[in-house]
Every structure is written in structure tokens, then in C-alpha cells.
Amino acid sequence: MNDVAIVGIGMHEFGRHDGVSGMDMGVTAVRRALADCGKDWSDMQFAVGGSMDAGAADTMVSRIGLTGLPFTNVVNGCATGGTALSQSINTIKSGAADVGIAIGFDKHEKGAFRIKGPRGKDWYGGSGLALTTQFFGMKITRYMHEHGITQDSLARVSAKAFRNGAKNPMAWRRKPMTEEQVLESMMLSWPLTQYMFCSPGEGGVAMVVCRADKAKEYTDTPIYLKAAVMRTRQFGSFEVLAPSTAIDRDPGPTADASKAAFEMAGIGPEDVDIAQLQDTESGAEIMHMAENGFCEHGEQEDMLARGDTEIDGRLPVNTDGGCLANGEPIGASGLRQVYENVLQLRGQAGERQVPNDPKVAYTHVYGAPGISGVTILSR
């Protein structure tokens, strides 16, 4: 896939922005991505965009320019942004276009767990009784039992996320938090406390992609796509919304997507210098470290204690603060990961820049009801 390059990136700050619509954030991200590569909307030959809650992405043409370009809307849960990028890549690889743009944005309600329970009681979600929080709690509880992971490791993941987020001007949560503060926050669904969960948020990301042989027309620092893969669940995978657990267990879509991506890129986990992994809650990051092939199940406990996943560690993970510090506007979340990796490979990540000149970067997104997307980038 060296024939496709990312040449422009743009992002609207994640967080809460009263009076700013999801579409506003998407438009801002597009304009910043175009400015990053010195091109105009009229230069784009196609667009692919997605948003779960903020409206059809294609309607932004009335704000950016009525140029007549084909614009495809995509909706694919937490993989919406990744799907937009994958479809953009495939459009270029097919020969249908030389350059285009992938877009993702969203604006979700305030409140992490605003789910009304019996008789419309608002406390239902706030007290940890929401279905998704229970699912994540049960899943990591079983994983901890089977592989010797402690609650301290869950807290280490969150504390790292908030430290990294404090160095990221685009992040929502920019206040560092200690492991003790994470552990002492309100228990929602054992063993996960309030600050072990991410929150639905707001934001937008866009990126311009083109044929690699034309990349230098747009930027002096193109980043090349080595792989972009998506997989859905197989029978036996334990996923959100599943009504039961199968006797025969499957590793899940993340393991399948990761394996396929490494095969496509022609490299292995040992070649990756930096990774952004889905961290809907801190236990997810721990599980996904193994499911993506970066360690064996159970090794995460020692890795986290040694600081292996810190910015200056052996394998930096979620250097921009991940979902925990940025929140998760679903349409934009997967593209946020790619945005961060492009900055890191360019050497433009500022305070959170990974040392030793990283050359290969990895992203992984996971969402209900069991879909995973992986990209591998290189300089």
C-alpha cells in the first residue's frame, strides 16, 4: 500500500464546545487539513465522511464549496472514521482518483452514562447500571482473573492517559491525575471507576490522501499507508450487546484485524515504534495490547509497572491521551488516532513527541457490536 500517502491533516479540538455544532467542527477540520497541504477544496476529487449523531457529513459541501465532487457518507459505529479513511484509500488504489479527503466528526450529549432506567430514572446510568459499563466491567473482571491483572494496572493506564493529555493542546481532559485519584473516584462497574472510563464528546478530524507518486506536490513530509484493515466478529467473540457467551471462544475481531494488517504491511509487532489503541475504558487498552500482538496475555502487568507504554518507553501507547483524555466523538475517534501518528512520524508532536525518531506507527479502533479497524503508517 505504499502507493497511498497522507499529505494533509486537520483537527478541531476535542471536548465540549457550546454553540459549535458537529458540522462546524467537521468543516474546521477540513479547512485545517487543506491548509496543511496547501490545497483548496476544489482540488479534492472525492470525499468520504461520517458522523453518528451530528448529521449527514456530505451536507458540509454547502459550507465548503459546491464543486460537484462525489461525497460518500459512512456510518460504522466507533470505526466510522477509520471506515472513511479505508474507503478513501480504496478509491485511490482503484485508480478512480488521485487525491481525496476523509472526514469524521460528532457532537454527543453531555454526561458519560445518560441512560434512563426503569420509570425514566436518571440515576440508572450514573450509578453504573448502563449496559455498556456493565459489559466492560464483566469483560475486564474475567480477564484479570484469567491473566493476573490487578486494579492497580487499570489505574496506571488512566493516569498515563491524563499525563499525556495534559501535553496535548487538542485534548479535552488536560489535568494530570494520580493513580490514587483514579482508584478513589466513584465506582461505576467493578473494577472500573469513573476515571477509568472515557466520555462521549465532541470533535472533528480530516485528512487528505493521495497517490504516493504525487505526494511531494502536497507536502515535504508525506506519511505512507502500509495497511488499513477492518474485521467484524466471529462466533464465540464476547462483544457488547451479545445476549450470551458461547462455549467455544474466539479471540475477537481485533486479533483478526491485527494479523491481517501485519501481513499486508509485511512487518510484525516488533517493528512498531508507537501505537494508539482503543481505550474506551482502561481495561480495554490492557486487553488490546495483547490482542494486537504487542505482548502475551498477562505480560501487561509487568509492562505497565516498568513504564513500557509511556512516551519514553519501549512501546509508547496512546501518546495523545487516548479516548480517556480526549473523549470519544464516535465519528472522529479513529481518525484522531491516525492524526496523532502522523504528527509523531513527522516529528511534530511537541511535548509528547516520542524519542528515537519513530518510523512505524499503528492504530487500532474497536466498537460495538464487535468491529475492529487497524492501520499501519510509515515514513
Coordinates of C-alpha atoms in Angstrom, one line a residue:
M1 CA 0.0 0.0 0.0
N2 CA 3.0 2.3 -0.5
D3 CA 1.1 3.9 -3.3
V4 CA -1.1 5.9 -0.9
A5 CA 0.1 8.7 1.3
I6 CA -1.4 11.1 3.9
V7 CA -0.4 14.6 2.9
G8 CA -2.7 16.9 5.0
I9 CA -4.2 16.6 8.4
G10 CA -6.6 18.8 10.3
M11 CA -8.4 18.6 13.6
H12 CA -11.0 20.5 15.7
E13 CA -10.2 20.5 19.4
F14 CA -12.0 17.6 21.3
G15 CA -14.0 18.4 24.3
R16 CA -17.2 20.5 24.9
H17 CA -17.9 23.5 22.7
D18 CA -21.2 25.2 23.4
G19 CA -22.7 26.9 20.4
V20 CA -20.5 24.9 18.0
S21 CA -22.2 22.2 16.0
G22 CA -20.7 18.9 15.0
M23 CA -20.8 20.1 11.4
D24 CA -18.9 23.2 12.4
M25 CA -16.2 21.0 13.8
G26 CA -16.1 18.9 10.7
V27 CA -15.8 22.0 8.5
T28 CA -13.0 23.4 10.7
A29 CA -11.1 20.1 10.4
V30 CA -11.4 20.0 6.6
R31 CA -10.2 23.6 6.3
R32 CA -7.2 22.9 8.5
A33 CA -6.3 19.7 6.6
L34 CA -6.5 21.6 3.3
A35 CA -4.3 24.4 4.7
D36 CA -1.8 21.8 6.0
C37 CA -1.1 20.6 2.4
G38 CA -1.6 24.0 0.7
K39 CA -4.6 22.9 -1.4
D40 CA -8.2 24.0 -1.9
W41 CA -11.5 22.2 -1.6
S42 CA -11.8 22.5 -5.4
D43 CA -8.6 20.3 -5.7
M44 CA -10.3 17.4 -3.9
Q45 CA -11.6 14.8 -6.4
F46 CA -13.8 12.9 -3.8
A47 CA -14.7 12.9 -0.1
V48 CA -15.7 10.2 2.3
G49 CA -17.1 11.3 5.7
G50 CA -19.1 10.0 8.7
S51 CA -20.9 11.1 11.8
M52 CA -23.1 9.1 14.2
D53 CA -25.2 11.9 15.7
A54 CA -24.3 15.2 14.1
G55 CA -26.0 14.8 10.7
A56 CA -25.0 13.6 7.2
A57 CA -21.4 14.6 6.5
D58 CA -22.0 15.4 2.8
T59 CA -24.1 18.4 3.6
M60 CA -20.9 20.3 4.5
V61 CA -20.4 21.0 0.8
S62 CA -22.8 23.9 1.2
R63 CA -20.3 25.4 3.7
I64 CA -17.0 24.5 2.0
G65 CA -17.8 24.6 -1.7
L66 CA -20.3 23.3 -4.3
T67 CA -17.7 21.8 -6.6
G68 CA -19.7 18.7 -7.6
L69 CA -17.3 16.2 -6.1
P70 CA -18.6 12.7 -5.2
F71 CA -19.2 12.6 -1.4
T72 CA -19.9 9.2 0.3
N73 CA -21.4 9.1 3.8
V74 CA -20.3 6.3 6.1
V75 CA -21.7 5.1 9.5
N76 CA -19.9 2.3 11.2
G77 CA -20.0 2.8 15.0
C78 CA -16.7 3.6 16.6
A79 CA -15.0 2.6 13.3
T80 CA -16.8 5.3 11.3
G81 CA -13.6 7.5 10.9
G82 CA -11.5 4.5 10.1
T83 CA -14.0 3.4 7.5
A84 CA -13.9 6.8 5.9
L85 CA -10.1 6.5 5.6
S86 CA -10.3 3.0 4.3
Q87 CA -12.8 3.9 1.6
S88 CA -10.6 6.9 0.7
I89 CA -7.6 4.6 0.3
N90 CA -9.5 2.1 -1.8
T91 CA -10.8 4.9 -4.1
I92 CA -7.2 5.9 -4.8
K93 CA -5.9 2.4 -5.1
S94 CA -8.7 1.6 -7.6
G95 CA -7.4 4.3 -9.9
A96 CA -10.7 6.3 -9.7
A97 CA -9.0 9.4 -8.3
D98 CA -5.6 10.8 -7.4
V99 CA -6.5 12.8 -4.3
G100 CA -9.3 13.0 -1.8
I101 CA -10.3 13.6 1.8
A102 CA -11.5 11.5 4.7
I103 CA -13.6 13.2 7.4
G104 CA -15.1 12.3 10.7
F105 CA -16.9 14.4 13.3
D106 CA -19.5 14.2 16.1
K107 CA -21.2 16.0 18.9
H108 CA -22.6 13.8 21.7
E109 CA -24.8 14.7 24.7
K110 CA -23.2 15.8 27.9
G111 CA -22.8 13.0 30.5
A112 CA -20.9 9.8 30.1
F113 CA -23.8 7.5 31.1
R114 CA -27.0 9.3 30.5
I115 CA -29.2 6.3 30.1
K116 CA -32.6 6.3 31.7
G117 CA -33.6 3.1 33.5
P118 CA -37.0 1.9 34.9
R119 CA -39.5 4.7 35.1
G120 CA -37.1 7.1 33.5
K121 CA -34.8 7.4 36.5
D122 CA -31.7 9.4 35.5
W123 CA -29.6 7.8 38.2
Y124 CA -29.7 4.5 36.3
G125 CA -26.6 5.2 34.2
G126 CA -24.9 7.5 36.6
S127 CA -24.7 4.7 39.2
G128 CA -23.1 2.3 36.8
L129 CA -26.1 0.3 35.7
A130 CA -25.8 1.2 32.0
L131 CA -25.4 -1.9 29.8
T132 CA -22.1 -0.9 28.3
T133 CA -20.4 -0.1 31.6
Q134 CA -21.5 -3.4 33.0
F135 CA -20.2 -5.2 29.9
F136 CA -16.8 -3.6 30.2
G137 CA -16.7 -4.3 33.9
M138 CA -17.5 -8.0 33.4
K139 CA -15.1 -8.4 30.5
I140 CA -12.1 -7.0 32.3
T141 CA -13.0 -8.8 35.5
R142 CA -12.8 -12.1 33.7
Y143 CA -9.6 -11.1 32.0
M144 CA -8.0 -10.0 35.3
H145 CA -8.9 -13.4 36.9
E146 CA -7.5 -15.4 33.9
H147 CA -4.3 -13.4 33.4
G148 CA -3.3 -12.0 36.8
I149 CA -4.0 -8.3 36.0
T150 CA -4.6 -6.1 39.0
Q151 CA -6.7 -3.0 39.6
D152 CA -3.5 -1.0 40.0
S153 CA -2.7 -1.6 36.4
L154 CA -6.1 -0.2 35.4
A155 CA -5.2 2.9 37.3
R156 CA -1.8 3.1 35.7
V157 CA -3.4 3.2 32.3
S158 CA -5.7 6.1 33.2
A159 CA -3.0 8.1 35.0
K160 CA -0.8 7.8 31.9
A161 CA -3.6 8.9 29.6
F162 CA -4.2 12.1 31.7
R163 CA -0.5 12.8 31.8
N164 CA -0.3 12.6 28.0
G165 CA -3.5 14.5 27.6
A166 CA -2.0 17.4 29.6
K167 CA 0.6 17.7 26.9
N168 CA -1.9 17.7 24.0
P169 CA -3.5 21.1 23.1
M170 CA -6.2 19.2 21.2
A171 CA -7.3 17.0 24.2
W172 CA -10.3 17.5 26.4
R173 CA -9.0 16.3 29.7
R174 CA -5.8 18.2 30.3
K175 CA -5.4 17.9 34.0
P176 CA -3.0 15.2 35.2
M177 CA -4.4 12.7 37.7
T178 CA -2.6 10.3 40.0
E179 CA -3.2 6.6 40.2
E180 CA -4.6 7.1 43.7
Q181 CA -7.1 9.7 42.5
V182 CA -8.3 7.3 39.7
L183 CA -8.7 4.4 42.2
E184 CA -10.6 6.6 44.7
S185 CA -13.1 8.1 42.2
M186 CA -16.7 6.8 42.1
M187 CA -17.0 3.1 41.4
L188 CA -19.3 2.6 38.4
S189 CA -19.0 -1.1 37.3
W190 CA -16.4 -3.1 39.3
P191 CA -13.5 -2.9 38.9
L192 CA -13.8 0.2 36.8
T193 CA -14.1 3.6 38.5
Q194 CA -15.3 6.9 37.0
Y195 CA -11.9 8.0 35.7
M196 CA -11.2 4.6 34.1
F197 CA -14.0 5.3 31.6
C198 CA -13.9 7.7 28.6
S199 CA -16.8 10.1 28.0
P200 CA -18.8 10.8 24.8
G201 CA -17.5 14.1 23.5
E202 CA -17.2 16.4 20.5
G203 CA -14.6 17.0 17.8
G204 CA -13.7 16.6 14.2
V205 CA -10.7 15.3 12.1
A206 CA -10.0 15.3 8.4
M207 CA -7.1 14.1 6.3
V208 CA -6.1 14.5 2.7
V209 CA -4.8 11.3 1.0
C210 CA -3.3 11.0 -2.5
R211 CA -1.2 8.7 -4.8
A212 CA 2.2 8.3 -3.3
D213 CA 3.9 9.4 -6.5
K214 CA 2.2 12.7 -6.3
A215 CA 2.7 13.2 -2.5
K216 CA 5.6 15.7 -2.9
E217 CA 3.3 18.0 -4.7
Y218 CA 1.4 18.5 -1.4
T219 CA 4.0 18.2 1.4
D220 CA 7.6 17.6 2.2
T221 CA 6.6 15.1 4.9
P222 CA 4.2 12.5 3.4
I223 CA 3.3 9.6 5.6
Y224 CA 2.6 6.3 3.8
L225 CA -0.1 3.8 4.5
K226 CA 1.3 0.3 4.8
A227 CA -2.0 -1.3 5.8
A228 CA -5.7 -0.5 6.5
V229 CA -7.9 -3.4 7.6
M230 CA -11.3 -4.0 9.2
R231 CA -12.8 -7.1 10.6
T232 CA -16.1 -8.0 12.3
R233 CA -16.7 -10.6 15.0
Q234 CA -16.8 -14.3 14.5
F235 CA -18.8 -16.8 16.5
G236 CA -17.6 -17.0 20.1
S237 CA -16.3 -13.4 20.4
F238 CA -17.5 -11.7 23.6
E239 CA -18.9 -8.4 22.5
V240 CA -21.1 -5.5 23.6
L241 CA -24.9 -6.3 23.2
A242 CA -24.2 -10.1 22.9
P243 CA -27.2 -11.8 24.7
S244 CA -25.0 -14.8 25.8
T245 CA -21.4 -16.1 25.8
A246 CA -20.6 -19.0 23.6
I247 CA -18.9 -22.1 25.0
D248 CA -16.3 -22.0 22.1
R249 CA -14.4 -18.7 22.5
D250 CA -12.9 -16.7 19.6
P251 CA -10.1 -14.2 20.1
G252 CA -12.3 -11.5 18.7
P253 CA -12.1 -9.1 15.7
T254 CA -9.1 -7.2 17.0
A255 CA -6.9 -10.2 16.7
D256 CA -8.1 -10.9 13.2
A257 CA -7.7 -7.3 12.0
S258 CA -4.2 -7.0 13.6
K259 CA -3.0 -10.2 12.0
A260 CA -4.3 -9.2 8.6
A261 CA -2.8 -5.7 8.9
F262 CA 0.7 -7.1 9.8
E263 CA 0.5 -9.5 6.8
M264 CA -0.5 -6.7 4.5
A265 CA 2.3 -4.4 5.7
G266 CA 4.9 -7.2 5.6
I267 CA 6.1 -6.5 9.2
G268 CA 5.5 -7.7 12.7
P269 CA 4.6 -6.1 16.1
E270 CA 8.3 -5.9 16.9
D271 CA 8.7 -3.3 14.1
V272 CA 6.1 -0.8 15.6
D273 CA 7.6 2.3 17.3
I274 CA 4.3 3.8 18.6
A275 CA 0.7 2.6 18.9
Q276 CA -2.7 4.2 19.5
L277 CA -5.1 1.5 20.9
Q278 CA -8.8 1.7 21.6
D279 CA -9.3 2.6 25.3
T280 CA -13.0 3.1 25.8
E281 CA -12.0 2.2 29.4
S282 CA -8.6 1.4 30.8
G283 CA -9.1 -2.3 30.8
A284 CA -9.6 -2.2 27.0
E285 CA -6.2 -0.8 26.5
I286 CA -4.7 -3.6 28.5
M287 CA -6.6 -6.3 26.6
H288 CA -5.9 -4.7 23.3
M289 CA -2.1 -4.7 24.0
A290 CA -2.2 -8.5 23.7
E291 CA -4.9 -8.8 21.1
N292 CA -2.9 -6.7 18.7
G293 CA 0.1 -8.8 19.2
F294 CA 2.3 -6.5 21.3
C295 CA 2.7 -8.9 24.2
E296 CA 1.3 -12.2 25.6
H297 CA -1.8 -12.2 27.7
G298 CA -0.7 -11.4 31.3
E299 CA 2.5 -9.6 30.4
Q300 CA 0.8 -6.2 30.6
E301 CA 1.1 -6.1 34.4
D302 CA 4.9 -6.0 34.3
M303 CA 5.0 -3.8 31.2
L304 CA 2.9 -1.1 32.8
A305 CA 4.8 -1.3 36.1
R306 CA 8.1 -0.8 34.1
G307 CA 6.7 2.1 32.2
D308 CA 7.0 0.4 28.8
T309 CA 4.0 2.2 27.4
E310 CA 5.0 5.7 28.5
I311 CA 6.0 8.3 25.9
D312 CA 9.7 7.4 26.5
G313 CA 9.0 3.7 27.0
R314 CA 9.7 0.7 24.8
L315 CA 6.3 0.9 23.1
P316 CA 4.5 4.2 23.7
V317 CA 0.8 3.7 23.7
N318 CA -1.9 6.4 23.3
T319 CA 0.6 9.3 23.3
D320 CA -2.2 11.9 22.8
G321 CA -4.1 10.7 25.9
G322 CA -6.3 8.2 24.0
C323 CA -10.1 8.2 24.4
L324 CA -9.7 8.6 28.2
A325 CA -8.2 12.1 27.9
N326 CA -9.8 13.1 24.6
G327 CA -13.3 11.7 25.0
E328 CA -14.9 9.8 22.1
P329 CA -16.9 11.7 19.5
I330 CA -17.5 8.4 17.6
G331 CA -17.2 9.7 14.0
A332 CA -13.9 11.3 14.7
S333 CA -12.2 9.0 17.2
G334 CA -10.5 6.6 14.7
L335 CA -9.1 9.5 12.6
R336 CA -7.8 11.2 15.8
Q337 CA -5.5 8.2 16.3
V338 CA -4.2 8.5 12.8
Y339 CA -3.8 12.3 13.2
E340 CA -1.6 11.7 16.3
N341 CA 0.5 9.1 14.5
V342 CA 1.1 11.4 11.5
L343 CA 2.3 14.1 13.9
Q344 CA 4.6 11.6 15.6
L345 CA 6.1 10.4 12.4
R346 CA 6.6 13.9 11.2
G347 CA 8.3 14.8 14.5
Q348 CA 5.7 17.5 15.2
A349 CA 4.1 16.2 18.4
G350 CA 5.7 18.8 20.7
E351 CA 5.9 17.9 24.4
R352 CA 4.6 14.4 23.8
Q353 CA 7.0 13.6 20.9
V354 CA 8.2 10.0 21.1
P355 CA 12.1 9.9 21.1
N356 CA 14.4 8.0 18.9
D357 CA 12.9 9.1 15.6
P358 CA 9.9 6.8 15.2
K359 CA 9.4 5.3 11.7
V360 CA 6.4 2.9 12.0
A361 CA 3.1 3.7 13.8
Y362 CA 0.0 1.6 14.5
T363 CA -3.7 2.5 15.2
H364 CA -6.5 0.2 16.4
V365 CA -10.1 1.1 16.9
Y366 CA -12.8 -1.2 18.4
G367 CA -16.6 -0.7 18.7
A368 CA -19.9 -2.3 19.2
P369 CA -21.2 -4.8 18.3
G370 CA -17.8 -6.2 17.5
I371 CA -15.8 -4.5 14.8
S372 CA -12.1 -3.6 14.7
G373 CA -10.0 -1.5 12.4
V374 CA -6.2 -1.3 12.2
T375 CA -3.9 1.0 10.2
I376 CA -0.1 0.9 9.9
L377 CA 1.7 4.0 8.8
S378 CA 5.4 4.6 7.9
R379 CA 7.6 7.5 6.9

